[in-house]
Amino acid sequence: MVEPARPDPDQLLARVTEEARKQERGKLKIFFGASPGVGKTYAMLEAARRQRSAGRDVVAGIVETHSRSETAALLEGVDLLPSRKAELRGIEIGEFDLDGALLRRPALILVDELAHTNAPGSRHRKRWQDVLELMEAGIDVYTTLNVQHLEGVNDIVAQVTGVVVRETIPDSILDQADEIELVDLPVDELLQRLEEGKVYVAGQAELAKRNFFRPGNLIALRELALRRTADRVDAQMRLYRGDHSIQSTWPVTERLMVSIGPSPFAPRLIRAAKRMADRSGAAWVVVFVDTPQHSGASAQVKERMFSALRLAGDMGAETVTLTGSDVAETLLLYARSRNVSRIVTGKYTGPWWRRVLRGSILDHLLANSGDIEIVAISGDPDTGSPAREPSAPVRPQRWGDYGQALAVITLATGLCIFFRQTLSPVNLAMIFLLGVVIIATRASRRVALFASVLSVASFDFFCVPPYGTLAVDDSEYLITFAVMLVVGLSISSLTGRIRQQAAHAVGGEARTQALYRLTRELAGETLVFDVARKATGIMREVFGSLVVIFLPDQNGKISFWRRTTDQLSVPQTEEGIAQWVFDHGKKAGRGMDTLPGASALYLPLQGSQKTLAVIAIPAEGTELPASPEQQHLLELFASQTGLAIERVQTTAAVRDAQLQVETEQMRSSLLSAVSHDLRTPLATITGAASSLLIQGGQMSAETRSQLLESIAQEADRLSRLVNNLLEMTRLESGAVELKRDWHPLEEVVGAALTRLDGLLKGRAISTNIPEDLPLLSVDDVLLEQLFLNLLENATRYTPPGTPIRIAARAQNDGVMIEIADSGPGFAPGEEKLIWEKFYRGKGQGARGTGLGLAICRAIAQAHGGSIHAENRAEGGAMIRLWLPLGGKPPEAPPLAQHA
């Protein structure tokens, strides 16, 4: 029996994650057809009425009935969303009101004509972007779409019908649909509907029949619609097989890579690769190799390149910009690193001589691709020329460069005339080549070409017999001329290329240094506003553009008042645009499809989990980053800034959480102390006082004395507890000022022993304080409190009657004091914990607030000393206290020895 294949855990996790994401979004159903008139809107309205009958809240956002009575009849009883008035070419039209739909928030909304282009001033350029925002808000959407509006088949539709469709949507939108319903109609029935006026009015119907609605066109469009629907079904089947681990029917995994350049042919390559990827179910990557030759490209070429990459991204491709001097080698290295099985590129249609001399990208790919399949696609006169080799940027010509070249060749000619009687013509030719090299290193390629031709002519005219003519006596000189010309051209070409590569390398190094500088400087910031301000300054220097970062307020709303510069360089009215970017985590504004009429480009600052802020780059008075490398660098800057802000916020959150935990622990310990150590003496005092009050006259004198003594002891205990709480608060707040004076240690220790005389009764207390011990500059009241707490702690954790020893000695410009007992000692690991606030030991006598030893440490540190605990080898615990002398002590009078 064959054991079924085990499901791939990574695939299952990805599916679960995707399903969880879909649960939060609204559902999208597309009524898909081959052409207008097949009944997409009618089918959508019928489905909507069924949903409404089932009790769902259905709203018609915008529905185009095109004056068809049977279609309009289906709208009866369905809530209609009021349209938004907009102006287009001086005419007022009704547009879909996205904000009204989000405010109304129905369960299901009908949005007809998915590929529609919105009027200027709308939030999004395209209606499909409105639909995506509705889905993000959790609203289900029904919409309609014709196959000719898919970007992936746009060029095929143009070839078949002769009509270039301008309104298109990315194929990825169709792929995101939860359900696609094909609305199909045979060609004859569709033409009959057209004749009956059920598609267009009479005049328009006749015009459409002669152009778009020809039988051949409709058959081709119908086939495209059926194929695209079949591809969708095939994708669902592959997904089902993956979920059930049906390995035997899976095809070999493929990955396509498309190489594009700054050519009008790039969109055709992208669409062709999209169709290949869809047919084979392969992942696909669109790659642009940024070479030194592209550094001087015009703004128009850069914008075309950026548009092609954006088109690829909209169609669902992964877009990558690589850097290299050899396009073919860079492509192959990346292809092998990504396990690419097929490379799609354009055919070379440049001059034949350039291909012979330099070869083409396609030739290099074919020669070195190995087992990688190469697919070459030819151009089309209607869609643009095929991709050509990137040519060197044309450097601005200056007449001064030609003048310098003429001067250098004139100087070389003069030297050759001077030495032509002593040097051979071959050596004279070297002088001219030296001049060409000098010119090539300083001027453009055209100037170097001019110098090469001029040097050959000068050499022939002045250095080759017969002198003064271009004729030659020896035909072998023709070979010399040819070699000189080829060498001169090669030198000029190589030096120009090296200069371009050097400039390109300098630019790459500058970008790397800028990113390193950003990372380094943001790492030291600890406040969110400082991080944003530092990043703003660096981005201004790198991009040469005005940059401002807007931060959210406490309610998560973007406020133009919380910005990194005092100058507000964008209108206050665009605060809603920044808020939209913050809420959706997507770019918008100038140069984008969303809100292109804005005065600035807005980018989200993304953290690992949410959007943290918004970057605005105003277009007025500055140049927006347009090239792919600038866009990529800008995104890297935004990513690093977002991570830095998130790091600061996370650090602050951890610090606050830790403080909250410590506060809770302190509150718990304080409540525990108050509940026991305050309640116990209060209960004793209350009970004794009540007994005296009620039965005082009947008690004997001895009983009354014992009760009064209990009241006095418990009141003293309660007083010490309150004093400890207040003392700890004063010490931690820094409100305590030491009142230093010179005191003998024996005097302070003796005062503490006297105050604890009753508590120490029955114990043998021994002191060993040398008479010559120097005086200490201390606050005697605080130091006495320290000894009181240490001695009280010793009596609490040792058996009654056990001795306590106090010893002192001079050590390291200070005095070391040791207090030792004969009790059980400290539990393992407890030697450091006992100095923490509210920590109470684990011994049988553990009681109290746990503040006594914490106060001792605070007092010792306030005097510049130290204190620590340890267990004695012979048993018991020992506290070691070291106090500095505090200066040069005065002469101390001799002290008596106490025992």
Coordinates of N, CA and C in Angstrom, one line a residue, residues 320-450:
V320 N 13.3 43.7 -10.2 CA 14.7 43.8 -9.6 C 15.5 44.7 -10.4
T321 N 16.3 45.6 -9.8 CA 17.2 46.4 -10.5 C 18.6 46.0 -10.1
L322 N 19.4 45.5 -11.0 CA 20.8 45.1 -10.8 C 21.8 46.1 -11.3
T323 N 23.0 46.1 -10.8 CA 24.1 47.0 -11.2 C 25.2 46.2 -11.8
G324 N 25.7 46.5 -12.9 CA 26.8 45.8 -13.6 C 27.2 46.5 -14.8
S325 N 28.4 46.2 -15.3 CA 28.9 46.8 -16.5 C 28.6 45.9 -17.7
D326 N 28.5 44.6 -17.5 CA 28.2 43.7 -18.6 C 26.8 43.1 -18.4
V327 N 25.8 43.5 -19.3 CA 24.4 43.2 -19.1 C 24.2 41.6 -19.1
A328 N 24.8 41.0 -20.1 CA 24.6 39.5 -20.2 C 25.2 38.8 -19.1
E329 N 26.4 39.1 -18.6 CA 27.0 38.4 -17.5 C 26.2 38.6 -16.2
T330 N 25.8 39.9 -16.0 CA 25.0 40.2 -14.8 C 23.7 39.4 -14.8
L331 N 23.0 39.3 -16.0 CA 21.8 38.6 -16.1 C 22.0 37.1 -15.8
L332 N 23.0 36.5 -16.3 CA 23.2 35.1 -16.1 C 23.6 34.7 -14.7
L333 N 24.4 35.6 -14.0 CA 24.7 35.4 -12.6 C 23.5 35.4 -11.8
Y334 N 22.6 36.4 -12.0 CA 21.4 36.5 -11.2 C 20.5 35.3 -11.5
A335 N 20.4 35.0 -12.8 CA 19.5 33.9 -13.2 C 19.9 32.6 -12.5
R336 N 21.2 32.3 -12.4 CA 21.6 31.1 -11.8 C 21.4 31.1 -10.3
S337 N 21.5 32.3 -9.7 CA 21.3 32.4 -8.2 C 19.8 32.2 -7.9
R338 N 18.9 32.5 -8.8 CA 17.5 32.4 -8.6 C 16.9 31.2 -9.2
N339 N 17.7 30.3 -9.8 CA 17.3 29.0 -10.4 C 16.2 29.3 -11.5
V340 N 16.6 30.3 -12.3 CA 15.7 30.7 -13.5 C 15.8 29.6 -14.6
S341 N 14.7 29.2 -15.1 CA 14.7 28.2 -16.2 C 14.6 28.8 -17.6
R342 N 14.1 30.0 -17.7 CA 13.9 30.6 -19.0 C 14.1 32.2 -18.9
I343 N 14.9 32.7 -19.8 CA 15.2 34.1 -19.9 C 14.5 34.6 -21.2
V344 N 13.7 35.7 -21.0 CA 13.0 36.3 -22.1 C 13.7 37.6 -22.4
T345 N 14.1 37.9 -23.6 CA 14.7 39.1 -24.0 C 14.3 39.5 -25.4
G346 N 14.7 40.7 -25.9 CA 14.3 41.1 -27.2 C 15.4 40.9 -28.2
K347 N 15.0 40.8 -29.5 CA 16.0 40.6 -30.5 C 16.7 41.9 -30.8
Y348 N 18.0 41.8 -31.2 CA 18.8 42.9 -31.6 C 18.5 43.4 -33.0
T349 N 18.1 44.6 -33.2 CA 17.9 45.1 -34.6 C 18.7 46.4 -34.9
G350 N 19.8 46.5 -34.2 CA 20.7 47.7 -34.4 C 21.5 47.5 -35.7
P351 N 22.5 48.4 -35.9 CA 23.3 48.2 -37.1 C 24.1 46.9 -37.1
W352 N 24.3 46.3 -38.3 CA 25.0 45.0 -38.3 C 26.4 45.1 -37.9
W353 N 27.0 46.3 -38.3 CA 28.5 46.4 -38.0 C 28.7 46.5 -36.5
R354 N 27.8 47.1 -35.7 CA 27.9 47.1 -34.3 C 27.8 45.7 -33.7
R355 N 26.9 44.9 -34.2 CA 26.8 43.6 -33.7 C 28.0 42.8 -34.0
V356 N 28.6 43.0 -35.2 CA 29.8 42.3 -35.6 C 31.0 42.7 -34.7
L357 N 31.1 44.0 -34.4 CA 32.2 44.4 -33.6 C 32.1 44.1 -32.1
R358 N 30.9 44.3 -31.6 CA 30.7 44.2 -30.2 C 29.8 43.1 -29.7
G359 N 29.1 42.5 -30.7 CA 28.1 41.5 -30.3 C 26.9 42.1 -29.7
S360 N 25.9 41.2 -29.3 CA 24.7 41.7 -28.7 C 24.4 40.9 -27.4
I361 N 23.5 41.5 -26.6 CA 23.2 40.8 -25.4 C 22.6 39.4 -25.7
L362 N 21.8 39.3 -26.7 CA 21.2 38.0 -27.1 C 22.3 37.0 -27.5
D363 N 23.3 37.4 -28.2 CA 24.5 36.6 -28.6 C 25.2 36.1 -27.4
H364 N 25.5 37.0 -26.4 CA 26.2 36.6 -25.2 C 25.4 35.6 -24.4
L365 N 24.1 35.9 -24.3 CA 23.2 34.9 -23.5 C 23.2 33.6 -24.2
L366 N 23.0 33.5 -25.5 CA 23.0 32.2 -26.2 C 24.3 31.4 -26.0
A367 N 25.4 32.2 -26.0 CA 26.7 31.5 -25.9 C 27.0 31.0 -24.5
N368 N 26.5 31.6 -23.5 CA 26.9 31.3 -22.1 C 25.7 30.8 -21.2
S369 N 24.5 30.6 -21.8 CA 23.4 30.3 -20.9 C 23.4 28.9 -20.4
G370 N 24.1 28.0 -21.0 CA 24.1 26.6 -20.6 C 22.7 25.9 -20.7
D371 N 22.2 25.5 -19.6 CA 20.9 24.8 -19.6 C 19.7 25.7 -19.4
I372 N 20.0 27.0 -19.4 CA 18.9 28.0 -19.3 C 18.3 28.3 -20.7
E373 N 17.0 28.2 -20.8 CA 16.4 28.4 -22.1 C 16.3 29.9 -22.4
I374 N 16.6 30.3 -23.6 CA 16.6 31.7 -24.0 C 15.5 31.9 -25.0
V375 N 14.6 32.9 -24.7 CA 13.5 33.2 -25.6 C 13.6 34.6 -26.1
A376 N 13.7 34.8 -27.5 CA 13.9 36.1 -28.1 C 12.6 36.5 -28.7
I377 N 12.1 37.7 -28.5 CA 10.9 38.2 -29.0 C 11.2 39.4 -29.9
S378 N 10.6 39.4 -31.1 CA 10.9 40.4 -32.0 C 10.0 41.6 -31.7
G379 N 10.3 42.8 -32.3 CA 9.6 44.0 -32.1 C 8.4 44.1 -33.1
D380 N 7.6 45.1 -32.9 CA 6.5 45.3 -33.8 C 6.4 46.8 -34.1
P381 N 6.2 47.2 -35.4 CA 6.2 48.6 -35.8 C 5.2 49.4 -35.0
D382 N 4.1 48.8 -34.5 CA 3.1 49.6 -33.8 C 3.4 49.8 -32.4
T383 N 4.2 48.9 -31.8 CA 4.5 49.0 -30.4 C 5.9 49.5 -30.1
G384 N 6.7 49.8 -31.0 CA 8.0 50.3 -30.7 C 9.1 49.4 -31.2
S385 N 10.3 49.9 -31.2 CA 11.4 49.1 -31.6 C 11.9 48.2 -30.6
P386 N 12.5 47.1 -31.0 CA 13.1 46.1 -30.0 C 14.2 46.8 -29.2
A387 N 14.5 46.1 -28.1 CA 15.5 46.6 -27.2 C 16.8 46.6 -27.8
R388 N 17.6 47.6 -27.8 CA 18.9 47.7 -28.3 C 19.9 47.7 -27.2
E389 N 21.2 47.6 -27.6 CA 22.2 47.7 -26.7 C 22.2 49.0 -26.0
P390 N 22.5 49.1 -24.8 CA 22.5 50.5 -24.1 C 23.7 51.2 -24.7
S391 N 23.5 52.4 -25.2 CA 24.5 53.2 -25.7 C 25.0 54.2 -24.7
A392 N 26.2 54.7 -24.9 CA 26.8 55.6 -24.0 C 26.1 56.9 -24.0
P393 N 25.9 57.5 -22.9 CA 25.2 58.8 -22.9 C 26.1 59.9 -23.6
V394 N 25.3 60.7 -24.3 CA 26.0 61.7 -25.1 C 26.4 62.9 -24.2
R395 N 27.7 63.1 -24.1 CA 28.2 64.1 -23.2 C 28.1 65.5 -24.0
P396 N 27.6 66.5 -23.3 CA 27.5 67.8 -23.9 C 28.8 68.2 -24.6
Q397 N 28.7 68.6 -25.9 CA 29.8 69.0 -26.6 C 30.1 70.5 -26.4
R398 N 31.4 70.8 -26.3 CA 31.9 72.2 -26.2 C 32.9 72.4 -27.2
W399 N 32.8 73.6 -27.9 CA 33.8 73.9 -28.9 C 35.1 74.0 -28.3
G400 N 35.3 74.3 -27.0 CA 36.6 74.3 -26.4 C 37.3 73.0 -26.5
D401 N 36.5 71.9 -26.3 CA 37.1 70.5 -26.4 C 37.7 70.3 -27.8
Y402 N 37.0 70.7 -28.8 CA 37.5 70.5 -30.2 C 38.8 71.4 -30.3
G403 N 38.7 72.6 -29.8 CA 39.9 73.5 -29.9 C 41.1 72.9 -29.2
Q404 N 40.9 72.3 -28.0 CA 42.0 71.6 -27.3 C 42.5 70.4 -28.1
A405 N 41.6 69.6 -28.7 CA 42.1 68.5 -29.5 C 42.9 69.0 -30.7
L406 N 42.5 70.1 -31.3 CA 43.2 70.6 -32.4 C 44.6 71.1 -32.0
A407 N 44.7 71.7 -30.8 CA 45.9 72.2 -30.3 C 46.9 71.0 -30.0
V408 N 46.4 69.9 -29.4 CA 47.2 68.8 -29.1 C 47.7 68.1 -30.4
I409 N 46.9 68.0 -31.4 CA 47.3 67.3 -32.6 C 48.3 68.3 -33.4
T410 N 48.1 69.6 -33.3 CA 49.0 70.5 -33.9 C 50.4 70.4 -33.2
L411 N 50.4 70.3 -31.9 CA 51.7 70.1 -31.2 C 52.4 68.8 -31.6
A412 N 51.6 67.7 -31.6 CA 52.2 66.5 -32.1 C 52.7 66.6 -33.5
T413 N 52.0 67.3 -34.4 CA 52.5 67.4 -35.8 C 53.8 68.2 -35.8
G414 N 53.9 69.3 -35.0 CA 55.1 70.1 -34.9 C 56.3 69.2 -34.5
L415 N 56.1 68.4 -33.4 CA 57.2 67.5 -33.0 C 57.6 66.5 -34.1
C416 N 56.6 66.0 -34.8 CA 56.9 65.0 -35.8 C 57.7 65.6 -37.0
I417 N 57.3 66.9 -37.3 CA 58.0 67.6 -38.4 C 59.5 67.8 -38.0
F418 N 59.6 68.2 -36.7 CA 61.0 68.4 -36.2 C 61.8 67.2 -36.2
F419 N 61.2 66.0 -35.8 CA 62.0 64.8 -35.7 C 61.9 63.8 -36.9
R420 N 61.2 64.3 -38.0 CA 61.0 63.3 -39.1 C 62.2 62.9 -39.8
Q421 N 63.3 63.7 -39.7 CA 64.6 63.3 -40.4 C 65.4 62.3 -39.5
T422 N 65.1 62.3 -38.2 CA 65.9 61.4 -37.3 C 65.1 60.2 -36.9
L423 N 63.8 60.2 -36.8 CA 63.0 59.1 -36.4 C 62.2 58.4 -37.5
S424 N 62.0 57.2 -37.4 CA 61.3 56.4 -38.4 C 59.8 56.8 -38.3
P425 N 59.0 56.6 -39.4 CA 57.6 56.9 -39.4 C 56.8 56.2 -38.3
V426 N 57.3 54.9 -38.0 CA 56.5 54.2 -37.0 C 56.6 54.9 -35.6
N427 N 57.8 55.4 -35.3 CA 57.9 56.2 -34.0 C 57.1 57.5 -34.1
L428 N 57.1 58.1 -35.2 CA 56.3 59.3 -35.4 C 54.8 59.1 -35.1
A429 N 54.4 57.9 -35.6 CA 53.0 57.5 -35.4 C 52.6 57.4 -33.9
M430 N 53.6 57.0 -33.1 CA 53.4 56.8 -31.7 C 53.2 58.2 -31.0
I431 N 53.8 59.2 -31.5 CA 53.6 60.6 -31.0 C 52.1 61.0 -31.2
F432 N 51.6 60.7 -32.4 CA 50.2 61.0 -32.7 C 49.3 60.2 -31.8
L433 N 49.6 58.9 -31.5 CA 48.7 58.1 -30.7 C 48.8 58.6 -29.2
L434 N 49.9 59.1 -28.8 CA 50.0 59.7 -27.5 C 49.1 60.9 -27.3
G435 N 49.0 61.7 -28.4 CA 48.1 62.8 -28.4 C 46.7 62.4 -28.3
V436 N 46.3 61.3 -29.0 CA 44.9 60.8 -29.0 C 44.6 60.3 -27.6
V437 N 45.5 59.6 -26.9 CA 45.3 59.1 -25.6 C 45.0 60.3 -24.6
I438 N 45.8 61.4 -24.7 CA 45.6 62.5 -23.9 C 44.3 63.1 -24.1
I439 N 43.8 63.3 -25.4 CA 42.5 63.8 -25.6 C 41.4 62.9 -25.1
A440 N 41.5 61.6 -25.3 CA 40.5 60.7 -24.9 C 40.3 60.7 -23.4
T441 N 41.3 60.9 -22.6 CA 41.1 60.9 -21.2 C 40.5 62.2 -20.7
R442 N 40.4 63.2 -21.5 CA 39.9 64.5 -21.1 C 38.6 64.9 -21.7
A443 N 38.3 64.4 -22.9 CA 37.2 64.9 -23.7 C 36.2 63.7 -24.0
S444 N 35.1 64.0 -24.7 CA 34.1 63.0 -25.0 C 34.6 62.1 -26.1
R445 N 33.8 61.1 -26.4 CA 34.2 60.1 -27.4 C 34.1 60.7 -28.8
R446 N 33.3 61.7 -29.1 CA 33.2 62.3 -30.4 C 34.5 63.2 -30.6
V447 N 34.9 63.8 -29.6 CA 36.1 64.6 -29.7 C 37.3 63.7 -29.9
A448 N 37.4 62.6 -29.2 CA 38.5 61.6 -29.4 C 38.4 61.1 -30.8
L449 N 37.2 60.8 -31.4 CA 37.1 60.3 -32.8 C 37.6 61.4 -33.7
F450 N 37.3 62.6 -33.5 CA 37.8 63.7 -34.3 C 39.3 63.8 -34.3

